[in-house]
XYZ file of C-alpha atoms in Angstrom:
211
model
C -20.003 -8.217 -43.996
C -21.455 -6.857 -40.568
C -22.615 -9.960 -38.256
C -26.195 -9.351 -37.031
C -27.386 -10.824 -33.903
C -32.015 -10.980 -33.579
C -31.223 -8.216 -36.506
C -29.115 -5.854 -34.660
C -26.021 -4.854 -35.705
C -23.002 -6.631 -32.903
C -19.870 -6.006 -35.562
C -19.443 -3.899 -37.722
C -17.965 -3.754 -41.582
C -14.901 -1.629 -40.357
C -14.857 -4.749 -37.328
C -15.777 -2.938 -34.608
C -18.142 -4.285 -31.894
C -20.724 -2.610 -31.209
C -24.452 -2.893 -28.928
C -22.782 -5.786 -26.819
C -24.992 -5.574 -23.746
C -23.544 -7.713 -21.176
C -19.973 -9.850 -20.414
C -20.025 -12.802 -19.546
C -17.549 -13.596 -16.363
C -15.319 -15.961 -18.521
C -14.895 -13.319 -20.809
C -14.080 -10.852 -19.138
C -11.075 -12.747 -17.528
C -10.067 -14.081 -20.674
C -9.314 -10.049 -21.756
C -8.265 -9.005 -18.199
C -5.325 -11.627 -19.005
C -4.787 -10.808 -21.487
C -3.876 -6.767 -20.690
C -6.697 -4.820 -22.129
C -7.580 -1.835 -20.150
C -5.558 -1.529 -18.038
C -8.140 -2.547 -15.465
C -7.942 -2.637 -11.437
C -8.771 -5.345 -9.689
C -10.517 -5.331 -5.999
C -8.129 -8.415 -3.593
C -9.929 -7.978 -1.191
C -9.483 -6.434 2.660
C -8.392 -8.264 5.872
C -8.502 -6.943 9.289
C -7.149 -6.980 11.762
C -8.211 -8.908 15.253
C -5.490 -9.708 17.786
C -2.297 -7.302 18.533
C -0.113 -7.916 16.201
C 4.147 -6.612 15.120
C 3.824 -5.506 11.503
C 1.543 -6.768 8.783
C 2.253 -8.011 5.895
C 0.707 -6.312 2.244
C 1.746 -9.471 -0.183
C 1.308 -8.711 -4.114
C -1.060 -11.838 -5.056
C 0.842 -12.715 -9.671
C -1.091 -11.440 -12.322
C -0.114 -7.471 -11.892
C 2.246 -4.756 -12.578
C 0.521 -2.599 -9.118
C -1.134 -2.468 -6.537
C -3.178 -0.123 -4.910
C -3.017 -0.257 -0.710
C -5.780 0.770 2.057
C -4.736 1.363 5.623
C -7.337 2.307 7.358
C -7.938 2.888 10.979
C -4.806 1.957 12.830
C -3.501 1.737 16.551
C -1.106 1.031 18.404
C -0.555 -0.485 22.076
C 1.846 1.777 23.819
C -0.490 4.600 26.270
C 2.234 7.140 23.988
C 0.719 8.452 21.426
C 3.105 9.729 18.946
C 4.682 6.419 17.204
C 4.725 6.765 13.384
C 5.100 4.539 10.782
C 6.948 2.794 8.374
C 7.872 0.458 6.245
C 10.360 -2.831 4.450
C 9.140 -5.268 1.645
C 10.763 -8.243 1.432
C 11.999 -10.269 -1.102
C 12.067 -12.949 -3.012
C 12.893 -15.945 0.576
C 10.322 -13.788 1.696
C 13.034 -12.565 3.967
C 12.999 -8.540 5.620
C 14.677 -6.547 3.515
C 16.678 -4.400 6.363
C 19.453 -2.264 4.458
C 20.281 1.041 3.428
C 18.074 0.375 0.225
C 15.660 2.281 0.624
C 15.458 5.891 -1.096
C 12.530 8.097 -0.565
C 11.827 11.441 -0.874
C 9.623 13.169 0.666
C 6.194 15.619 -0.307
C 8.354 19.404 -0.154
C 11.952 18.266 -0.346
C 14.291 18.637 -2.981
C 16.796 15.778 -1.647
C 16.226 11.784 -1.673
C 16.950 9.961 1.997
C 19.012 6.386 2.003
C 18.312 4.416 4.910
C 16.897 1.400 6.047
C 13.696 1.450 6.119
C 10.489 3.670 4.110
C 9.444 6.982 6.510
C 13.486 5.780 8.008
C 13.369 8.454 11.243
C 9.427 10.407 10.221
C 6.172 8.736 9.468
C 2.437 8.891 9.504
C 1.534 9.279 13.076
C -0.118 6.245 15.239
C -2.643 7.035 17.509
C -3.016 4.623 21.183
C -5.759 2.650 21.010
C -7.084 3.965 23.757
C -8.002 7.140 22.363
C -10.693 6.001 19.923
C -11.220 9.891 18.012
C -7.952 10.371 15.552
C -7.359 7.825 13.125
C -4.535 6.975 10.659
C -4.894 6.469 6.726
C -3.017 5.296 4.179
C -3.185 4.507 0.654
C 0.067 3.442 -0.945
C 0.838 2.320 -4.346
C 3.925 -0.386 -5.424
C 5.309 -0.939 -9.313
C 6.699 -3.908 -10.338
C 7.461 -5.228 -6.986
C 7.363 -9.132 -8.382
C 9.755 -8.139 -11.522
C 13.550 -8.839 -10.985
C 14.360 -7.275 -12.881
C 12.486 -3.196 -12.212
C 13.763 -1.618 -8.641
C 9.724 -1.618 -7.336
C 9.063 1.860 -7.213
C 6.011 3.938 -5.304
C 4.461 6.328 -3.187
C 3.426 6.381 0.476
C 1.028 9.152 1.419
C -0.684 9.512 4.571
C -2.644 11.237 6.976
C -2.819 10.656 11.029
C -3.680 12.609 14.295
C -2.611 12.477 18.251
C -3.099 14.166 21.132
C 0.244 15.604 22.670
C -1.281 16.575 26.718
C -4.648 18.123 25.868
C -3.509 19.196 22.529
C -5.312 17.181 19.088
C -2.682 17.386 16.302
C -3.369 16.165 13.359
C -0.035 15.886 10.370
C -0.529 14.769 6.717
C 3.170 13.048 4.905
C 3.711 11.756 1.306
C 7.157 10.006 -0.265
C 7.556 8.643 -2.632
C 10.105 6.132 -2.588
C 11.845 3.838 -4.898
C 14.108 0.550 -3.912
C 18.003 0.801 -5.143
C 18.636 -1.979 -6.991
C 15.997 -4.415 -9.324
C 14.364 -7.529 -7.448
C 11.649 -8.767 -6.679
C 9.807 -7.887 -3.460
C 6.979 -10.767 -2.755
C 5.647 -7.915 0.236
C 5.452 -5.469 2.056
C 5.407 -4.916 5.690
C 4.113 -2.256 7.891
C 5.367 -1.438 11.170
C 5.637 0.949 13.685
C 8.659 2.601 13.826
C 8.564 1.764 18.343
C 9.468 -2.023 19.075
C 7.613 -1.778 22.590
C 4.763 -0.343 20.575
C 2.295 -3.154 18.146
C -0.726 -2.884 16.143
C -3.534 -3.177 18.477
C -6.330 -5.051 17.596
C -8.875 -2.027 17.804
C -7.226 -1.436 14.645
C -9.572 -2.052 10.758
C -6.785 -3.438 8.567
C -6.302 -2.945 4.196
C -7.678 -3.456 1.376
C -5.726 -4.292 -1.574
C -6.630 -3.204 -5.592
C -4.255 -5.244 -8.219
C -3.742 -2.695 -11.388
C -3.402 -4.852 -14.571
């Protein structure tokens, strides 16, 4: 038996939901919590307001995957030929620095096993003194909070730097997986040179959770 509201069917004889014009926030939350629709939820933006050694992108509970946009990073060193690296933190929030990162760069057929993501390569980071160049990265991380699965994902970016008077832009991309299953609470992003920090003029990063 179909159900009508003010003469309009909302449930058909075939038990289908029709003609629903609005759903309240509690219902939306219940549907998403049930895993219906594989929804993507914006979790927020974090601004960078001071010089820092690294940024930790924390993984909020309740999601299978996370999409991270890192925009307009700059570094403090006057020489702007520096690159980004990444490491995960474990379930105790300690940085994983062992040789357990496996990644395959775009265009390659042999994977690399190293102590970090982008260990000897990466996306260029411009110096803070040069406002012309930007670094943009899109990172997707799958199942980092599930200790029974190897954390995996993709990292793609493009960056610019100035060498003498020449303007250079380079892009890079990779697929990655941790060697063993483990829980990872955050992705730490930093610069591959200990003399350089992430500059306060950098924009920041945004995170989406995927059900």
